[in-house]
Amino acid sequence: MSTTINAEAAVKERYASGAQTREAALCCPVQYDPQYLKVIPQEVIERDYGCGDPSQYLRPGETVLDLGSGTGKICFIASQVVGAQGKIIGVDMTDEMLDVARRNAPTVAERVGYANVEFRKGRIQDLGLDLERLDAALRERPITDAASFLKADELAAELRLKHPLVADQSVDVVVSNCVLNLVDSRSKGQLFEEIFRVLRVGGRAVISDIISDEPSPEHLQNDPELWSACISGALTEERFLQAFEKAGFYGVTILKRDVEPWQTVEGIEFRSVTVEAFKGKQGPCFERNQAVVYRGPFKEVLDDDGHRMERGRRYAVCDKTFNLYRKSPYREYFEFVEPREPIALADAKPFDCSRTALRHPKETKGQEYNATTEAASCCTDGGCC
Ligand SMILES: C[S@@+](CC[C@H](N)C(=O)[O-])C[C@H]1O[C@@H](n2cnc3c(N)ncnc32)[C@H](O)[C@@H]1O
């Protein structure tokens, strides 16, 4: 269902004003780590319109993109978590928000001792288009008629190609705090595709947002106040997680889910969740005779590539899946079996990843393997035998 309101205009107007004066109705209580707040000026902290804290899942050295950075609080916290070797890019479409964030960036940089945060103007569903470059070009060649309107459209396409606001595969982690719900329903699919595009292979998204337990009916979706208040644009919990899957992510996980709703409207509960999703399951599959065993506790699991595995059985996997399972979020759920005779990647044959097959132990040990050994010693000092 598409809305009939101009959601983007309602959002821009609300947050232009929220950048200048704190709007209590937009604030959802969040506990940030106080050690990181010390260096952040008060006007940034008080105009906090987040609903979670994705910055706590970041690691030193990472390049991070914050979608809908507002007055910059998450960027300034993230700056300290990733340290001087990391980098933070905040993107927002509202000038008034960018003004507050940019005005405070030098103060934070001076207090932490390095400058690793920058703010860019763009729409998060169109991260290719640098709105400040477009503004500058349109000042020189303003739109006055249909022909100049079409020309501007061409110019935007050229800018996306030659000077993208955020380049393909340039970011380790995309974070966002209470913004995805604000994007117009028609652009939500494109938004998730853009998050996927800018992440490097092996990167991840960590998104805090408001979700609902039931779909919002049309009359709520067409209420600009409720939309801009992070309510009626929220996806249902189920559709929020599916949106990551649809864009090509794997390992989609709920890291935090508030038990209590932030708000309830006409019986529909709106609450904050933080979700993590990984990029990197795409690409060729090679056979290196590796196997994995799902450890449990469930009787069986199904991964994002359609591999269904029963607990305790040994499955053949391609090299890519083997390596994905060795990393977060899968690592702790699997045992890994390497072949006795390793196959170099350069010599590996293609592997058909569309089916799930068991792997006989002889395939990893080698058909000729026939060893008999002494029992391995299990004795330790003062031990059992
Ligand atoms: C609820 S506030 C959250 C701000 C910030 N993340 C925080 O934690 O305080 C939403 C912010 O997202 C920005 N925003 C909303 N929709 C956007 C879009 N489509 N593209 C870029 N920015 C957007 C608004 O301008 C506003 O600054």
mmCIF file of C-alpha atoms and ligand atoms in Angstrom:
data_model
loop_
_atom_site.group_PDB
_atom_site.id
_atom_site.type_symbol
_atom_site.label_atom_id
_atom_site.label_comp_id
_atom_site.label_asym_id
_atom_site.label_seq_id
_atom_site.Cartn_x
_atom_site.Cartn_y
_atom_site.Cartn_z
ATOM 1 C CA MET A 1 0.000 0.000 0.000
ATOM 2 C CA SER A 2 1.362 3.474 -0.900
ATOM 3 C CA THR A 3 0.718 6.610 1.116
ATOM 4 C CA THR A 4 -1.001 9.648 -0.381
ATOM 5 C CA ILE A 5 0.827 12.187 1.830
ATOM 6 C CA ASN A 6 4.159 13.743 0.947
ATOM 7 C CA ALA A 7 6.006 11.883 3.698
ATOM 8 C CA GLU A 8 9.402 13.357 2.838
ATOM 9 C CA ALA A 9 8.178 16.959 3.083
ATOM 10 C CA ALA A 10 6.509 16.215 6.449
ATOM 11 C CA VAL A 11 9.721 14.620 7.754
ATOM 12 C CA LYS A 12 11.930 17.468 6.546
ATOM 13 C CA GLU A 13 9.714 20.104 8.109
ATOM 14 C CA ARG A 14 9.494 18.276 11.452
ATOM 15 C CA TYR A 15 13.240 17.673 11.755
ATOM 16 C CA ALA A 16 14.214 21.151 10.519
ATOM 17 C CA SER A 17 12.313 22.447 13.519
ATOM 18 C CA GLY A 18 13.557 19.618 15.803
ATOM 19 C CA ALA A 19 17.143 20.642 14.971
ATOM 20 C CA GLN A 20 16.497 24.111 16.343
ATOM 21 C CA THR A 21 14.458 23.290 19.433
ATOM 22 C CA ARG A 22 14.214 19.995 21.262
ATOM 23 C CA GLU A 23 10.911 18.226 20.556
ATOM 24 C CA ALA A 24 10.116 15.938 23.486
ATOM 25 C CA ALA A 25 7.518 13.911 21.539
ATOM 26 C CA LEU A 26 10.259 12.633 19.214
ATOM 27 C CA CYS A 27 12.521 11.395 21.998
ATOM 28 C CA CYS A 28 12.603 7.712 22.865
ATOM 29 C CA PRO A 29 14.601 6.950 26.051
ATOM 30 C CA VAL A 30 17.960 5.345 25.201
ATOM 31 C CA GLN A 31 20.856 4.555 27.505
ATOM 32 C CA TYR A 32 24.098 5.514 25.733
ATOM 33 C CA ASP A 33 27.484 4.703 27.265
ATOM 34 C CA PRO A 34 28.142 7.830 29.403
ATOM 35 C CA GLN A 35 31.909 7.707 28.796
ATOM 36 C CA TYR A 36 31.321 8.694 25.155
ATOM 37 C CA LEU A 37 28.889 11.501 25.921
ATOM 38 C CA LYS A 38 31.408 13.585 27.905
ATOM 39 C CA VAL A 39 32.933 15.193 24.802
ATOM 40 C CA ILE A 40 29.635 15.834 22.995
ATOM 41 C CA PRO A 41 28.161 19.350 23.272
ATOM 42 C CA GLN A 42 24.817 19.738 25.011
ATOM 43 C CA GLU A 43 22.840 20.952 21.980
ATOM 44 C CA VAL A 44 23.667 17.675 20.190
ATOM 45 C CA ILE A 45 22.750 15.522 23.163
ATOM 46 C CA GLU A 46 19.455 17.233 23.836
ATOM 47 C CA ARG A 47 18.306 17.037 20.207
ATOM 48 C CA ASP A 48 18.579 13.268 20.281
ATOM 49 C CA TYR A 49 15.829 11.568 18.319
ATOM 50 C CA GLY A 50 17.216 8.038 18.334
ATOM 51 C CA CYS A 51 15.578 4.838 19.592
ATOM 52 C CA GLY A 52 18.596 2.561 20.107
ATOM 53 C CA ASP A 53 22.377 2.487 20.138
ATOM 54 C CA PRO A 54 23.974 0.774 17.114
ATOM 55 C CA SER A 55 27.342 2.351 17.996
ATOM 56 C CA GLN A 56 27.945 -0.231 20.746
ATOM 57 C CA TYR A 57 28.389 -2.944 18.086
ATOM 58 C CA LEU A 58 31.241 -1.155 16.268
ATOM 59 C CA ARG A 59 34.923 -2.076 16.391
ATOM 60 C CA PRO A 60 38.167 -0.064 16.267
ATOM 61 C CA GLY A 61 39.353 0.902 12.786
ATOM 62 C CA GLU A 62 36.028 0.524 10.992
ATOM 63 C CA THR A 63 34.617 2.869 8.350
ATOM 64 C CA VAL A 64 31.039 3.600 9.352
ATOM 65 C CA LEU A 65 28.133 5.235 7.552
ATOM 66 C CA ASP A 66 25.322 6.647 9.729
ATOM 67 C CA LEU A 67 22.027 7.045 7.858
ATOM 68 C CA GLY A 68 19.962 10.022 9.010
ATOM 69 C CA SER A 69 22.698 11.320 11.299
ATOM 70 C CA GLY A 70 20.631 14.222 12.674
ATOM 71 C CA THR A 71 22.660 16.440 14.997
ATOM 72 C CA GLY A 72 25.454 13.842 14.941
ATOM 73 C CA LYS A 73 25.272 12.111 18.318
ATOM 74 C CA ILE A 74 25.760 8.528 17.001
ATOM 75 C CA CYS A 75 28.573 9.738 14.707
ATOM 76 C CA PHE A 76 30.369 11.409 17.614
ATOM 77 C CA ILE A 77 30.028 8.308 19.804
ATOM 78 C CA ALA A 78 31.081 6.044 16.903
ATOM 79 C CA SER A 79 34.097 8.278 16.276
ATOM 80 C CA GLN A 80 35.414 7.341 19.739
ATOM 81 C CA VAL A 81 34.591 3.635 19.385
ATOM 82 C CA VAL A 82 36.386 3.219 16.028
ATOM 83 C CA GLY A 83 39.273 5.490 17.105
ATOM 84 C CA ALA A 84 41.645 7.595 15.015
ATOM 85 C CA GLN A 85 42.157 4.773 12.478
ATOM 86 C CA GLY A 86 38.430 4.549 11.775
ATOM 87 C CA LYS A 87 36.196 6.913 9.861
ATOM 88 C CA ILE A 88 32.594 8.080 10.233
ATOM 89 C CA ILE A 89 30.315 9.504 7.542
ATOM 90 C CA GLY A 90 26.945 10.915 8.551
ATOM 91 C CA VAL A 91 24.276 11.444 5.879
ATOM 92 C CA ASP A 92 21.168 13.556 6.374
ATOM 93 C CA MET A 93 18.837 15.426 4.024
ATOM 94 C CA THR A 94 17.827 18.228 6.416
ATOM 95 C CA ASP A 95 20.024 21.358 6.276
ATOM 96 C CA GLU A 96 19.197 22.414 9.831
ATOM 97 C CA MET A 97 20.329 19.012 11.193
ATOM 98 C CA LEU A 98 23.532 19.134 9.134
ATOM 99 C CA ASP A 99 24.222 22.678 10.401
ATOM 100 C CA VAL A 100 24.099 21.584 14.060
ATOM 101 C CA ALA A 101 26.215 18.468 13.362
ATOM 102 C CA ARG A 102 28.852 20.336 11.340
ATOM 103 C CA ARG A 103 29.013 23.217 13.820
ATOM 104 C CA ASN A 104 29.812 20.780 16.654
ATOM 105 C CA ALA A 105 32.225 18.466 14.807
ATOM 106 C CA PRO A 106 35.359 20.611 15.411
ATOM 107 C CA THR A 107 34.609 20.792 19.167
ATOM 108 C CA VAL A 108 34.312 16.989 19.408
ATOM 109 C CA ALA A 109 37.461 16.541 17.288
ATOM 110 C CA GLU A 110 39.416 18.852 19.547
ATOM 111 C CA ARG A 111 38.244 17.043 22.667
ATOM 112 C CA VAL A 112 39.005 13.524 21.372
ATOM 113 C CA GLY A 113 42.252 14.585 19.723
ATOM 114 C CA TYR A 114 41.505 13.587 16.105
ATOM 115 C CA ALA A 115 38.993 14.441 13.355
ATOM 116 C CA ASN A 116 37.426 11.379 11.729
ATOM 117 C CA VAL A 117 33.801 12.483 11.208
ATOM 118 C CA GLU A 118 32.260 14.171 8.185
ATOM 119 C CA PHE A 119 28.665 14.983 7.307
ATOM 120 C CA ARG A 120 27.232 14.750 3.792
ATOM 121 C CA LYS A 121 23.893 15.885 2.434
ATOM 122 C CA GLY A 122 21.805 13.210 0.756
ATOM 123 C CA ARG A 123 18.688 11.074 0.862
ATOM 124 C CA ILE A 124 19.418 7.704 2.358
ATOM 125 C CA GLN A 125 17.338 5.893 -0.280
ATOM 126 C CA ASP A 126 19.582 7.475 -2.955
ATOM 127 C CA LEU A 127 23.075 7.392 -1.467
ATOM 128 C CA GLY A 128 24.620 7.972 -4.891
ATOM 129 C CA LEU A 129 23.311 11.504 -5.210
ATOM 130 C CA ASP A 130 25.310 14.272 -3.525
ATOM 131 C CA LEU A 131 22.665 16.923 -2.919
ATOM 132 C CA GLU A 132 25.215 19.690 -2.294
ATOM 133 C CA ARG A 133 26.874 19.072 -5.657
ATOM 134 C CA LEU A 134 23.451 19.040 -7.283
ATOM 135 C CA ASP A 135 22.536 22.304 -5.483
ATOM 136 C CA ALA A 136 25.725 23.933 -6.764
ATOM 137 C CA ALA A 137 25.087 22.812 -10.352
ATOM 138 C CA LEU A 138 21.472 23.999 -10.237
ATOM 139 C CA ARG A 139 22.520 27.411 -8.974
ATOM 140 C CA GLU A 140 24.470 27.809 -12.209
ATOM 141 C CA ARG A 141 21.739 26.302 -14.392
ATOM 142 C CA PRO A 142 18.391 26.749 -12.576
ATOM 143 C CA ILE A 143 15.320 24.777 -13.605
ATOM 144 C CA THR A 144 13.033 27.136 -15.492
ATOM 145 C CA ASP A 145 11.103 24.874 -17.862
ATOM 146 C CA ALA A 146 10.496 21.258 -18.797
ATOM 147 C CA ALA A 147 13.707 21.029 -20.807
ATOM 148 C CA SER A 148 15.881 22.285 -17.937
ATOM 149 C CA PHE A 149 14.007 19.913 -15.566
ATOM 150 C CA LEU A 150 14.918 16.955 -17.786
ATOM 151 C CA LYS A 151 18.487 18.238 -18.044
ATOM 152 C CA ALA A 152 18.680 18.334 -14.227
ATOM 153 C CA ASP A 153 17.573 14.726 -14.157
ATOM 154 C CA GLU A 154 20.419 13.817 -16.538
ATOM 155 C CA LEU A 155 22.833 15.793 -14.402
ATOM 156 C CA ALA A 156 21.753 13.891 -11.282
ATOM 157 C CA ALA A 157 22.367 10.583 -13.083
ATOM 158 C CA GLU A 158 25.825 11.789 -14.125
ATOM 159 C CA LEU A 159 26.656 12.892 -10.568
ATOM 160 C CA ARG A 160 25.645 9.479 -9.182
ATOM 161 C CA LEU A 161 28.054 7.885 -11.627
ATOM 162 C CA LYS A 162 31.019 10.264 -11.493
ATOM 163 C CA HIS A 163 30.847 11.695 -7.953
ATOM 164 C CA PRO A 164 28.755 9.337 -5.804
ATOM 165 C CA LEU A 165 27.895 10.617 -2.337
ATOM 166 C CA VAL A 166 28.808 7.141 -1.039
ATOM 167 C CA ALA A 167 30.660 4.856 -3.435
ATOM 168 C CA ASP A 168 29.935 1.139 -3.999
ATOM 169 C CA GLN A 169 31.511 -1.195 -1.413
ATOM 170 C CA SER A 170 33.213 1.621 0.474
ATOM 171 C CA VAL A 171 31.890 1.066 4.001
ATOM 172 C CA ASP A 172 32.497 -1.593 6.702
ATOM 173 C CA VAL A 173 29.344 -0.935 8.722
ATOM 174 C CA VAL A 174 26.127 0.944 7.966
ATOM 175 C CA VAL A 175 24.382 2.105 11.138
ATOM 176 C CA SER A 176 21.186 4.053 11.604
ATOM 177 C CA ASN A 177 19.178 5.193 14.577
ATOM 178 C CA CYS A 178 15.444 5.627 14.125
ATOM 179 C CA VAL A 179 15.397 6.763 10.493
ATOM 180 C CA LEU A 180 14.510 3.920 8.099
ATOM 181 C CA ASN A 181 10.842 4.081 9.147
ATOM 182 C CA LEU A 182 10.687 7.702 7.944
ATOM 183 C CA VAL A 183 11.459 6.833 4.324
ATOM 184 C CA ASP A 184 8.498 6.864 1.971
ATOM 185 C CA SER A 185 6.961 3.388 1.471
ATOM 186 C CA ARG A 186 7.637 3.473 -2.278
ATOM 187 C CA SER A 187 11.378 3.927 -1.619
ATOM 188 C CA LYS A 188 11.878 1.426 1.210
ATOM 189 C CA GLY A 189 13.009 -1.410 -1.107
ATOM 190 C CA GLN A 190 15.519 0.897 -2.790
ATOM 191 C CA LEU A 191 16.745 2.022 0.651
ATOM 192 C CA PHE A 192 17.745 -1.539 1.627
ATOM 193 C CA GLU A 193 19.380 -2.026 -1.794
ATOM 194 C CA GLU A 194 21.417 1.140 -1.242
ATOM 195 C CA ILE A 195 22.590 -0.079 2.170
ATOM 196 C CA PHE A 196 23.701 -3.296 0.472
ATOM 197 C CA ARG A 197 25.432 -1.450 -2.391
ATOM 198 C CA VAL A 198 27.663 0.755 -0.233
ATOM 199 C CA LEU A 199 28.811 -2.062 2.069
ATOM 200 C CA ARG A 200 32.006 -3.887 1.205
ATOM 201 C CA VAL A 201 31.799 -7.673 0.914
ATOM 202 C CA GLY A 202 32.115 -8.917 4.505
ATOM 203 C CA GLY A 203 30.541 -5.735 5.855
ATOM 204 C CA ARG A 204 27.385 -5.465 7.946
ATOM 205 C CA ALA A 205 24.440 -3.261 8.776
ATOM 206 C CA VAL A 206 23.478 -2.545 12.395
ATOM 207 C CA ILE A 207 20.172 -0.737 12.441
ATOM 208 C CA SER A 208 18.108 0.522 15.374
ATOM 209 C CA ASP A 209 14.595 1.387 14.321
ATOM 210 C CA ILE A 210 10.944 1.371 15.284
ATOM 211 C CA ILE A 211 8.895 -1.607 14.130
ATOM 212 C CA SER A 212 5.234 -2.482 14.634
ATOM 213 C CA ASP A 213 3.552 -5.723 15.663
ATOM 214 C CA GLU A 214 0.736 -5.261 13.096
ATOM 215 C CA PRO A 215 0.589 -3.349 9.793
ATOM 216 C CA SER A 216 -0.491 0.297 10.132
ATOM 217 C CA PRO A 217 -3.848 0.868 8.447
ATOM 218 C CA GLU A 218 -4.158 3.410 5.640
ATOM 219 C CA HIS A 219 -5.539 6.244 7.740
ATOM 220 C CA LEU A 220 -2.544 6.067 10.104
ATOM 221 C CA GLN A 221 -0.115 5.915 7.186
ATOM 222 C CA ASN A 222 -1.674 9.020 5.721
ATOM 223 C CA ASP A 223 -1.247 11.027 8.906
ATOM 224 C CA PRO A 224 1.857 13.223 8.406
ATOM 225 C CA GLU A 225 2.228 13.840 12.168
ATOM 226 C CA LEU A 226 2.326 10.126 12.933
ATOM 227 C CA TRP A 227 4.596 9.420 9.984
ATOM 228 C CA SER A 228 7.166 12.058 10.932
ATOM 229 C CA ALA A 229 6.990 10.935 14.590
ATOM 230 C CA CYS A 230 8.541 7.560 13.596
ATOM 231 C CA ILE A 231 5.244 5.712 14.002
ATOM 232 C CA SER A 232 3.156 4.996 10.949
ATOM 233 C CA GLY A 233 6.034 4.515 8.487
ATOM 234 C CA ALA A 234 7.371 1.656 10.600
ATOM 235 C CA LEU A 235 7.485 -1.761 8.936
ATOM 236 C CA THR A 236 6.138 -4.731 10.828
ATOM 237 C CA GLU A 237 8.782 -6.744 12.619
ATOM 238 C CA GLU A 238 8.430 -9.527 10.048
ATOM 239 C CA ARG A 239 8.704 -7.231 7.013
ATOM 240 C CA PHE A 240 11.647 -5.344 8.523
ATOM 241 C CA LEU A 241 13.698 -8.537 8.747
ATOM 242 C CA GLN A 242 12.486 -9.722 5.332
ATOM 243 C CA ALA A 243 13.631 -6.426 3.767
ATOM 244 C CA PHE A 244 17.253 -7.260 4.650
ATOM 245 C CA GLU A 245 16.865 -10.766 3.235
ATOM 246 C CA LYS A 246 15.344 -9.417 0.032
ATOM 247 C CA ALA A 247 18.247 -7.017 -0.476
ATOM 248 C CA GLY A 248 20.716 -9.953 -0.324
ATOM 249 C CA PHE A 249 21.848 -9.917 3.305
ATOM 250 C CA TYR A 250 22.417 -13.086 5.343
ATOM 251 C CA GLY A 251 22.570 -13.889 9.050
ATOM 252 C CA VAL A 252 19.878 -11.319 9.872
ATOM 253 C CA THR A 253 19.679 -11.221 13.673
ATOM 254 C CA ILE A 254 17.701 -9.280 16.266
ATOM 255 C CA LEU A 255 20.334 -7.979 18.680
ATOM 256 C CA LYS A 256 17.928 -6.108 20.927
ATOM 257 C CA ARG A 257 14.163 -5.849 21.103
ATOM 258 C CA ASP A 258 12.357 -3.709 23.658
ATOM 259 C CA VAL A 259 9.721 -5.692 25.519
ATOM 260 C CA GLU A 260 7.696 -2.588 26.248
ATOM 261 C CA PRO A 261 6.382 -0.663 23.258
ATOM 262 C CA TRP A 262 7.598 2.921 22.847
ATOM 263 C CA GLN A 263 4.068 3.885 21.829
ATOM 264 C CA THR A 264 0.759 2.149 21.141
ATOM 265 C CA VAL A 265 -1.680 3.591 18.611
ATOM 266 C CA GLU A 266 -5.143 2.087 18.136
ATOM 267 C CA GLY A 267 -3.881 -1.126 19.741
ATOM 268 C CA ILE A 268 -0.836 -1.412 17.456
ATOM 269 C CA GLU A 269 2.437 -1.569 19.356
ATOM 270 C CA PHE A 270 5.474 0.337 18.103
ATOM 271 C CA ARG A 271 8.761 -0.678 19.701
ATOM 272 C CA SER A 272 12.479 -0.311 19.147
ATOM 273 C CA VAL A 273 14.664 -3.107 17.786
ATOM 274 C CA THR A 274 18.306 -3.311 16.778
ATOM 275 C CA VAL A 275 19.013 -5.687 13.910
ATOM 276 C CA GLU A 276 22.311 -6.845 12.418
ATOM 277 C CA ALA A 277 22.657 -8.192 8.858
ATOM 278 C CA PHE A 278 25.710 -9.300 6.873
ATOM 279 C CA LYS A 279 26.824 -8.881 3.265
ATOM 280 C CA GLY A 280 28.928 -11.542 1.549
ATOM 281 C CA LYS A 281 27.020 -14.669 0.583
ATOM 282 C CA GLN A 282 27.121 -13.811 -3.117
ATOM 283 C CA GLY A 283 29.892 -15.159 -5.374
ATOM 284 C CA PRO A 284 31.196 -18.399 -6.867
ATOM 285 C CA CYS A 285 31.148 -21.691 -4.950
ATOM 286 C CA PHE A 286 34.154 -24.027 -4.950
ATOM 287 C CA GLU A 287 34.561 -27.613 -3.770
ATOM 288 C CA ARG A 288 37.417 -28.077 -1.296
ATOM 289 C CA ASN A 289 36.030 -31.198 0.399
ATOM 290 C CA GLN A 290 35.108 -29.284 3.535
ATOM 291 C CA ALA A 291 32.256 -30.217 5.850
ATOM 292 C CA VAL A 292 30.346 -28.699 8.726
ATOM 293 C CA VAL A 293 28.308 -30.173 11.591
ATOM 294 C CA TYR A 294 25.485 -28.153 13.102
ATOM 295 C CA ARG A 295 25.914 -28.347 16.893
ATOM 296 C CA GLY A 296 22.322 -27.596 17.965
ATOM 297 C CA PRO A 297 20.373 -26.766 20.108
ATOM 298 C CA PHE A 298 17.647 -26.896 17.445
ATOM 299 C CA LYS A 299 16.891 -30.133 15.639
ATOM 300 C CA GLU A 300 17.526 -28.444 12.287
ATOM 301 C CA VAL A 301 18.367 -25.039 10.807
ATOM 302 C CA LEU A 302 17.893 -23.342 7.418
ATOM 303 C CA ASP A 303 20.408 -20.719 6.273
ATOM 304 C CA ASP A 304 19.876 -17.788 3.890
ATOM 305 C CA ASP A 305 21.128 -19.848 0.933
ATOM 306 C CA GLY A 306 18.545 -22.575 1.527
ATOM 307 C CA HIS A 307 20.872 -25.115 3.171
ATOM 308 C CA ARG A 308 18.819 -27.130 5.640
ATOM 309 C CA MET A 309 20.937 -28.975 8.201
ATOM 310 C CA GLU A 310 20.037 -31.417 10.911
ATOM 311 C CA ARG A 311 21.851 -31.323 14.215
ATOM 312 C CA GLY A 312 24.894 -33.586 14.457
ATOM 313 C CA ARG A 313 25.107 -34.573 10.766
ATOM 314 C CA ARG A 314 28.074 -33.861 8.531
ATOM 315 C CA TYR A 315 27.239 -31.696 5.494
ATOM 316 C CA ALA A 316 29.235 -30.866 2.385
ATOM 317 C CA VAL A 317 29.630 -27.098 1.930
ATOM 318 C CA CYS A 318 31.445 -24.919 -0.574
ATOM 319 C CA ASP A 319 34.496 -22.945 0.472
ATOM 320 C CA LYS A 320 32.456 -19.724 0.663
ATOM 321 C CA THR A 321 29.848 -21.191 3.031
ATOM 322 C CA PHE A 322 32.580 -22.857 5.098
ATOM 323 C CA ASN A 323 34.265 -19.485 5.598
ATOM 324 C CA LEU A 324 30.980 -17.634 6.267
ATOM 325 C CA TYR A 325 30.080 -20.139 8.982
ATOM 326 C CA ARG A 326 33.455 -19.591 10.635
ATOM 327 C CA LYS A 327 32.539 -15.972 11.270
ATOM 328 C CA SER A 328 29.876 -14.157 13.252
ATOM 329 C CA PRO A 329 26.945 -14.778 13.551
ATOM 330 C CA TYR A 330 27.276 -18.530 12.770
ATOM 331 C CA ARG A 331 30.638 -19.524 14.269
ATOM 332 C CA GLU A 332 29.399 -20.801 17.627
ATOM 333 C CA TYR A 333 26.772 -23.077 16.062
ATOM 334 C CA PHE A 334 29.063 -25.219 13.890
ATOM 335 C CA GLU A 335 31.937 -27.680 14.000
ATOM 336 C CA PHE A 336 34.313 -27.496 11.053
ATOM 337 C CA VAL A 337 35.881 -30.463 9.287
ATOM 338 C CA GLU A 338 38.824 -29.795 6.969
ATOM 339 C CA PRO A 339 39.926 -32.480 4.480
ATOM 340 C CA ARG A 340 43.102 -34.401 5.350
ATOM 341 C CA GLU A 341 44.480 -33.476 1.929
ATOM 342 C CA PRO A 342 43.800 -29.767 1.370
ATOM 343 C CA ILE A 343 42.641 -28.679 -2.103
ATOM 344 C CA ALA A 344 44.197 -25.384 -3.200
ATOM 345 C CA LEU A 345 41.596 -22.819 -4.217
ATOM 346 C CA ALA A 346 43.235 -22.525 -7.635
ATOM 347 C CA ASP A 347 42.626 -26.279 -8.212
ATOM 348 C CA ALA A 348 39.108 -26.372 -6.714
ATOM 349 C CA LYS A 349 36.196 -27.380 -8.955
ATOM 350 C CA PRO A 350 32.815 -25.576 -8.933
ATOM 351 C CA PHE A 351 30.434 -26.671 -6.163
ATOM 352 C CA ASP A 352 26.669 -26.838 -6.643
ATOM 353 C CA CYS A 353 25.384 -24.780 -3.714
ATOM 354 C CA SER A 354 21.729 -25.137 -4.719
ATOM 355 C CA ARG A 355 21.455 -28.526 -2.990
ATOM 356 C CA THR A 356 22.308 -29.673 0.502
ATOM 357 C CA ALA A 357 24.249 -32.941 0.639
ATOM 358 C CA LEU A 358 25.652 -35.009 3.439
ATOM 359 C CA ARG A 359 29.379 -35.632 3.324
ATOM 360 C CA HIS A 360 30.681 -39.079 4.051
ATOM 361 C CA PRO A 361 33.700 -38.970 6.429
ATOM 362 C CA LYS A 362 35.732 -40.823 3.772
ATOM 363 C CA GLU A 363 35.399 -37.781 1.487
ATOM 364 C CA THR A 364 37.242 -35.584 3.969
ATOM 365 C CA LYS A 365 39.707 -38.258 5.116
ATOM 366 C CA GLY A 366 40.337 -39.690 1.631
ATOM 367 C CA GLN A 367 39.012 -43.010 0.260
ATOM 368 C CA GLU A 368 42.346 -44.761 0.894
ATOM 369 C CA TYR A 369 42.662 -43.686 4.531
ATOM 370 C CA ASN A 370 43.107 -46.783 6.652
ATOM 371 C CA ALA A 371 45.117 -45.733 9.717
ATOM 372 C CA THR A 372 45.042 -47.446 13.133
ATOM 373 C CA THR A 373 46.462 -45.451 16.038
ATOM 374 C CA GLU A 374 47.049 -45.720 19.773
ATOM 375 C CA ALA A 375 44.384 -44.083 21.940
ATOM 376 C CA ALA A 376 45.192 -40.396 22.296
ATOM 377 C CA SER A 377 46.254 -39.648 25.880
ATOM 378 C CA CYS A 378 43.652 -37.834 27.915
ATOM 379 C CA CYS A 379 45.848 -37.675 31.050
ATOM 380 C CA THR A 380 46.667 -34.375 32.666
ATOM 381 C CA ASP A 381 48.709 -33.685 35.796
ATOM 382 C CA GLY A 382 46.749 -35.197 38.639
ATOM 383 C CA GLY A 383 44.241 -36.376 36.028
ATOM 384 C CA CYS A 384 42.016 -39.378 35.632
ATOM 385 C CA CYS A 385 44.185 -42.315 34.610
HETATM 386 C C1 LIG B 1 14.381 10.563 14.159
HETATM 387 S S1 LIG B 1 15.688 11.561 13.603
HETATM 388 C C2 LIG B 1 17.090 10.596 14.112
HETATM 389 C C3 LIG B 1 18.340 11.401 14.130
HETATM 390 C C4 LIG B 1 19.570 10.675 14.667
HETATM 391 N N1 LIG B 1 19.786 9.414 14.015
HETATM 392 C C5 LIG B 1 19.503 10.500 16.179
HETATM 393 O O1 LIG B 1 19.777 9.385 16.633
HETATM 394 O O2 LIG B 1 19.230 11.468 16.874
HETATM 395 C C6 LIG B 1 15.618 11.326 11.845
HETATM 396 C C7 LIG B 1 16.711 12.026 11.050
HETATM 397 O O3 LIG B 1 16.747 11.428 9.770
HETATM 398 C C8 LIG B 1 16.739 12.408 8.762
HETATM 399 N N2 LIG B 1 16.033 11.797 7.615
HETATM 400 C C9 LIG B 1 14.779 11.344 7.569
HETATM 401 N N3 LIG B 1 14.502 10.807 6.370
HETATM 402 C C10 LIG B 1 15.636 10.927 5.639
HETATM 403 C C11 LIG B 1 15.992 10.554 4.315
HETATM 404 N N4 LIG B 1 15.124 9.954 3.513
HETATM 405 N N5 LIG B 1 17.245 10.817 3.901
HETATM 406 C C12 LIG B 1 18.140 11.438 4.717
HETATM 407 N N6 LIG B 1 17.854 11.811 5.979
HETATM 408 C C13 LIG B 1 16.622 11.552 6.435
HETATM 409 C C14 LIG B 1 16.031 13.594 9.376
HETATM 410 O O4 LIG B 1 16.413 14.784 8.754
HETATM 411 C C15 LIG B 1 16.484 13.505 10.818
HETATM 412 O O5 LIG B 1 17.685 14.181 11.014
#
